[in-house]
Amino acid sequence: MSKIQTNSSGTRSIDISDEHLQTIEDYQLFRDLIDSNGYVDEEVLNKLKLNIRSMLESDAGKDKRLLDLCLDVIYHPNMKAFGLQQLVLLYINWKNRANNDLGMDLQSLQGTPFN
């Protein structure tokens, strides 16, 4: 469980679980979300909300994990653009950590006979 700060003064935060991050990964929610300028603003947050709303209205949106992500994080009253930026950074760090762990596991398997 991680905690992200949702405002610049640090007085508001949201708890983020690994399951939330895995749901973001599974649905590729951050793919093509941020424009080439790299800024995360309220418009980007609204775009994410609209994308998720569309998924929830389709058959693919029947996943309870996506609904939990919405209730716990995306539509949380404290979620603002600053919080989304922190969530994106947390996701990147989580993804890098997972890739590094996998890389170490693959290295340990090299030279291991599989027959």
PDB file of C-alpha atoms in Angstrom:
ATOM      1  CA  MET A   1       0.000   0.000   0.000  1.00  0.00           C
ATOM      2  CA  SER A   2       1.302   3.413  -0.972  1.00  0.00           C
ATOM      3  CA  LYS A   3       0.030   6.890  -0.315  1.00  0.00           C
ATOM      4  CA  ILE A   4       0.009   9.716  -2.833  1.00  0.00           C
ATOM      5  CA  GLN A   5      -0.205  13.387  -1.993  1.00  0.00           C
ATOM      6  CA  THR A   6      -3.106  15.032  -3.809  1.00  0.00           C
ATOM      7  CA  ASN A   7      -2.359  18.688  -3.190  1.00  0.00           C
ATOM      8  CA  SER A   8       0.812  20.751  -3.154  1.00  0.00           C
ATOM      9  CA  SER A   9       0.563  21.604   0.538  1.00  0.00           C
ATOM     10  CA  GLY A  10       0.488  17.932   1.527  1.00  0.00           C
ATOM     11  CA  THR A  11      -2.697  18.143   3.561  1.00  0.00           C
ATOM     12  CA  ARG A  12      -4.634  15.642   1.415  1.00  0.00           C
ATOM     13  CA  SER A  13      -3.724  12.155   0.279  1.00  0.00           C
ATOM     14  CA  ILE A  14      -5.140   8.914  -1.128  1.00  0.00           C
ATOM     15  CA  ASP A  15      -4.078   5.333  -0.370  1.00  0.00           C
ATOM     16  CA  ILE A  16      -3.114   3.335  -3.460  1.00  0.00           C
ATOM     17  CA  SER A  17      -2.877  -0.454  -3.413  1.00  0.00           C
ATOM     18  CA  ASP A  18      -0.880  -2.694  -5.727  1.00  0.00           C
ATOM     19  CA  GLU A  19      -4.237  -3.931  -7.028  1.00  0.00           C
ATOM     20  CA  HIS A  20      -5.106  -0.371  -8.083  1.00  0.00           C
ATOM     21  CA  LEU A  21      -1.791  -0.129  -9.934  1.00  0.00           C
ATOM     22  CA  GLN A  22      -2.341  -3.538 -11.531  1.00  0.00           C
ATOM     23  CA  THR A  23      -5.781  -2.417 -12.727  1.00  0.00           C
ATOM     24  CA  ILE A  24      -4.220   0.680 -14.299  1.00  0.00           C
ATOM     25  CA  GLU A  25      -1.747  -1.652 -16.009  1.00  0.00           C
ATOM     26  CA  ASP A  26      -4.376  -4.168 -17.158  1.00  0.00           C
ATOM     27  CA  TYR A  27      -6.605  -1.504 -18.700  1.00  0.00           C
ATOM     28  CA  GLN A  28      -3.651   0.606 -19.911  1.00  0.00           C
ATOM     29  CA  LEU A  29      -5.375   3.662 -18.503  1.00  0.00           C
ATOM     30  CA  PHE A  30      -2.376   5.958 -18.877  1.00  0.00           C
ATOM     31  CA  ARG A  31      -1.642   5.039 -22.505  1.00  0.00           C
ATOM     32  CA  ASP A  32      -1.879   8.175 -24.690  1.00  0.00           C
ATOM     33  CA  LEU A  33      -3.428  10.079 -21.792  1.00  0.00           C
ATOM     34  CA  ILE A  34      -0.893  12.877 -21.442  1.00  0.00           C
ATOM     35  CA  ASP A  35      -0.311  15.196 -24.401  1.00  0.00           C
ATOM     36  CA  SER A  36       3.127  15.832 -25.839  1.00  0.00           C
ATOM     37  CA  ASN A  37       3.524  18.885 -23.595  1.00  0.00           C
ATOM     38  CA  GLY A  38       3.831  16.506 -20.628  1.00  0.00           C
ATOM     39  CA  TYR A  39       1.568  18.514 -18.329  1.00  0.00           C
ATOM     40  CA  VAL A  40      -0.939  16.810 -16.095  1.00  0.00           C
ATOM     41  CA  ASP A  41      -3.780  19.233 -15.555  1.00  0.00           C
ATOM     42  CA  GLU A  42      -7.509  19.067 -14.821  1.00  0.00           C
ATOM     43  CA  GLU A  43      -8.199  18.471 -18.516  1.00  0.00           C
ATOM     44  CA  VAL A  44      -6.087  15.295 -18.399  1.00  0.00           C
ATOM     45  CA  LEU A  45      -7.916  14.141 -15.258  1.00  0.00           C
ATOM     46  CA  ASN A  46     -11.257  14.738 -16.977  1.00  0.00           C
ATOM     47  CA  LYS A  47     -10.054  12.818 -20.042  1.00  0.00           C
ATOM     48  CA  LEU A  48      -9.154   9.853 -17.787  1.00  0.00           C
ATOM     49  CA  LYS A  49     -12.550  10.006 -16.106  1.00  0.00           C
ATOM     50  CA  LEU A  50     -14.333  10.021 -19.465  1.00  0.00           C
ATOM     51  CA  ASN A  51     -12.245   7.090 -20.725  1.00  0.00           C
ATOM     52  CA  ILE A  52     -13.042   5.068 -17.607  1.00  0.00           C
ATOM     53  CA  ARG A  53     -16.718   6.009 -17.745  1.00  0.00           C
ATOM     54  CA  SER A  54     -16.831   4.705 -21.302  1.00  0.00           C
ATOM     55  CA  MET A  55     -15.229   1.423 -20.194  1.00  0.00           C
ATOM     56  CA  LEU A  56     -17.679   1.052 -17.326  1.00  0.00           C
ATOM     57  CA  GLU A  57     -20.601   1.495 -19.700  1.00  0.00           C
ATOM     58  CA  SER A  58     -19.307  -1.273 -21.973  1.00  0.00           C
ATOM     59  CA  ASP A  59     -19.232  -4.979 -21.213  1.00  0.00           C
ATOM     60  CA  ALA A  60     -15.511  -4.761 -20.463  1.00  0.00           C
ATOM     61  CA  GLY A  61     -16.369  -2.489 -17.543  1.00  0.00           C
ATOM     62  CA  LYS A  62     -17.996  -5.239 -15.521  1.00  0.00           C
ATOM     63  CA  ASP A  63     -14.695  -5.796 -13.720  1.00  0.00           C
ATOM     64  CA  LYS A  64     -15.055  -5.016 -10.014  1.00  0.00           C
ATOM     65  CA  ARG A  65     -11.404  -3.937  -9.889  1.00  0.00           C
ATOM     66  CA  LEU A  66     -12.064  -1.082 -12.319  1.00  0.00           C
ATOM     67  CA  LEU A  67     -15.015   0.063 -10.265  1.00  0.00           C
ATOM     68  CA  ASP A  68     -12.925  -0.132  -7.081  1.00  0.00           C
ATOM     69  CA  LEU A  69     -10.210   1.969  -8.741  1.00  0.00           C
ATOM     70  CA  CYS A  70     -12.833   4.586  -9.618  1.00  0.00           C
ATOM     71  CA  LEU A  71     -14.368   4.708  -6.166  1.00  0.00           C
ATOM     72  CA  ASP A  72     -11.101   4.559  -4.227  1.00  0.00           C
ATOM     73  CA  VAL A  73      -8.859   6.711  -6.421  1.00  0.00           C
ATOM     74  CA  ILE A  74     -10.011   8.358  -9.661  1.00  0.00           C
ATOM     75  CA  TYR A  75     -13.319   9.771  -8.396  1.00  0.00           C
ATOM     76  CA  HIS A  76     -12.052  10.284  -4.844  1.00  0.00           C
ATOM     77  CA  PRO A  77     -13.026  13.771  -3.621  1.00  0.00           C
ATOM     78  CA  ASN A  78      -9.355  14.621  -2.999  1.00  0.00           C
ATOM     79  CA  MET A  79      -8.216  13.635  -6.520  1.00  0.00           C
ATOM     80  CA  LYS A  80      -7.052  16.645  -8.478  1.00  0.00           C
ATOM     81  CA  ALA A  81      -4.496  17.127 -11.260  1.00  0.00           C
ATOM     82  CA  PHE A  82      -1.661  17.209  -8.713  1.00  0.00           C
ATOM     83  CA  GLY A  83      -2.805  13.854  -7.341  1.00  0.00           C
ATOM     84  CA  LEU A  84      -3.016  12.346 -10.823  1.00  0.00           C
ATOM     85  CA  GLN A  85       0.541  13.472 -11.496  1.00  0.00           C
ATOM     86  CA  GLN A  86       1.633  11.743  -8.278  1.00  0.00           C
ATOM     87  CA  LEU A  87      -0.316   8.625  -9.271  1.00  0.00           C
ATOM     88  CA  VAL A  88       1.418   8.533 -12.670  1.00  0.00           C
ATOM     89  CA  LEU A  89       4.817   8.822 -10.947  1.00  0.00           C
ATOM     90  CA  LEU A  90       3.901   6.067  -8.483  1.00  0.00           C
ATOM     91  CA  TYR A  91       2.766   3.867 -11.361  1.00  0.00           C
ATOM     92  CA  ILE A  92       6.051   4.438 -13.246  1.00  0.00           C
ATOM     93  CA  ASN A  93       8.076   3.544 -10.145  1.00  0.00           C
ATOM     94  CA  TRP A  94       5.903   0.472  -9.508  1.00  0.00           C
ATOM     95  CA  LYS A  95       6.299  -0.642 -13.122  1.00  0.00           C
ATOM     96  CA  ASN A  96      10.078  -0.112 -13.052  1.00  0.00           C
ATOM     97  CA  ARG A  97      10.349  -2.034  -9.778  1.00  0.00           C
ATOM     98  CA  ALA A  98       8.342  -4.914 -11.280  1.00  0.00           C
ATOM     99  CA  ASN A  99      10.527  -4.942 -14.405  1.00  0.00           C
ATOM    100  CA  ASN A 100      13.705  -4.934 -12.312  1.00  0.00           C
ATOM    101  CA  ASP A 101      12.412  -7.825 -10.208  1.00  0.00           C
ATOM    102  CA  LEU A 102      11.562  -9.763 -13.362  1.00  0.00           C
ATOM    103  CA  GLY A 103      14.988  -9.008 -14.822  1.00  0.00           C
ATOM    104  CA  MET A 104      16.664 -10.370 -11.712  1.00  0.00           C
ATOM    105  CA  ASP A 105      14.523 -13.504 -11.855  1.00  0.00           C
ATOM    106  CA  LEU A 106      15.392 -14.059 -15.520  1.00  0.00           C
ATOM    107  CA  GLN A 107      19.091 -13.586 -14.782  1.00  0.00           C
ATOM    108  CA  SER A 108      18.951 -16.176 -12.021  1.00  0.00           C
ATOM    109  CA  LEU A 109      17.363 -18.648 -14.452  1.00  0.00           C
ATOM    110  CA  GLN A 110      20.077 -18.314 -17.078  1.00  0.00           C
ATOM    111  CA  GLY A 111      22.066 -21.512 -17.350  1.00  0.00           C
ATOM    112  CA  THR A 112      19.381 -23.523 -15.539  1.00  0.00           C
ATOM    113  CA  PRO A 113      18.470 -26.734 -17.366  1.00  0.00           C
ATOM    114  CA  PHE A 114      14.758 -27.023 -18.111  1.00  0.00           C
ATOM    115  CA  ASN A 115      14.625 -30.736 -19.059  1.00  0.00           C
TER     116      ASN A 115
END
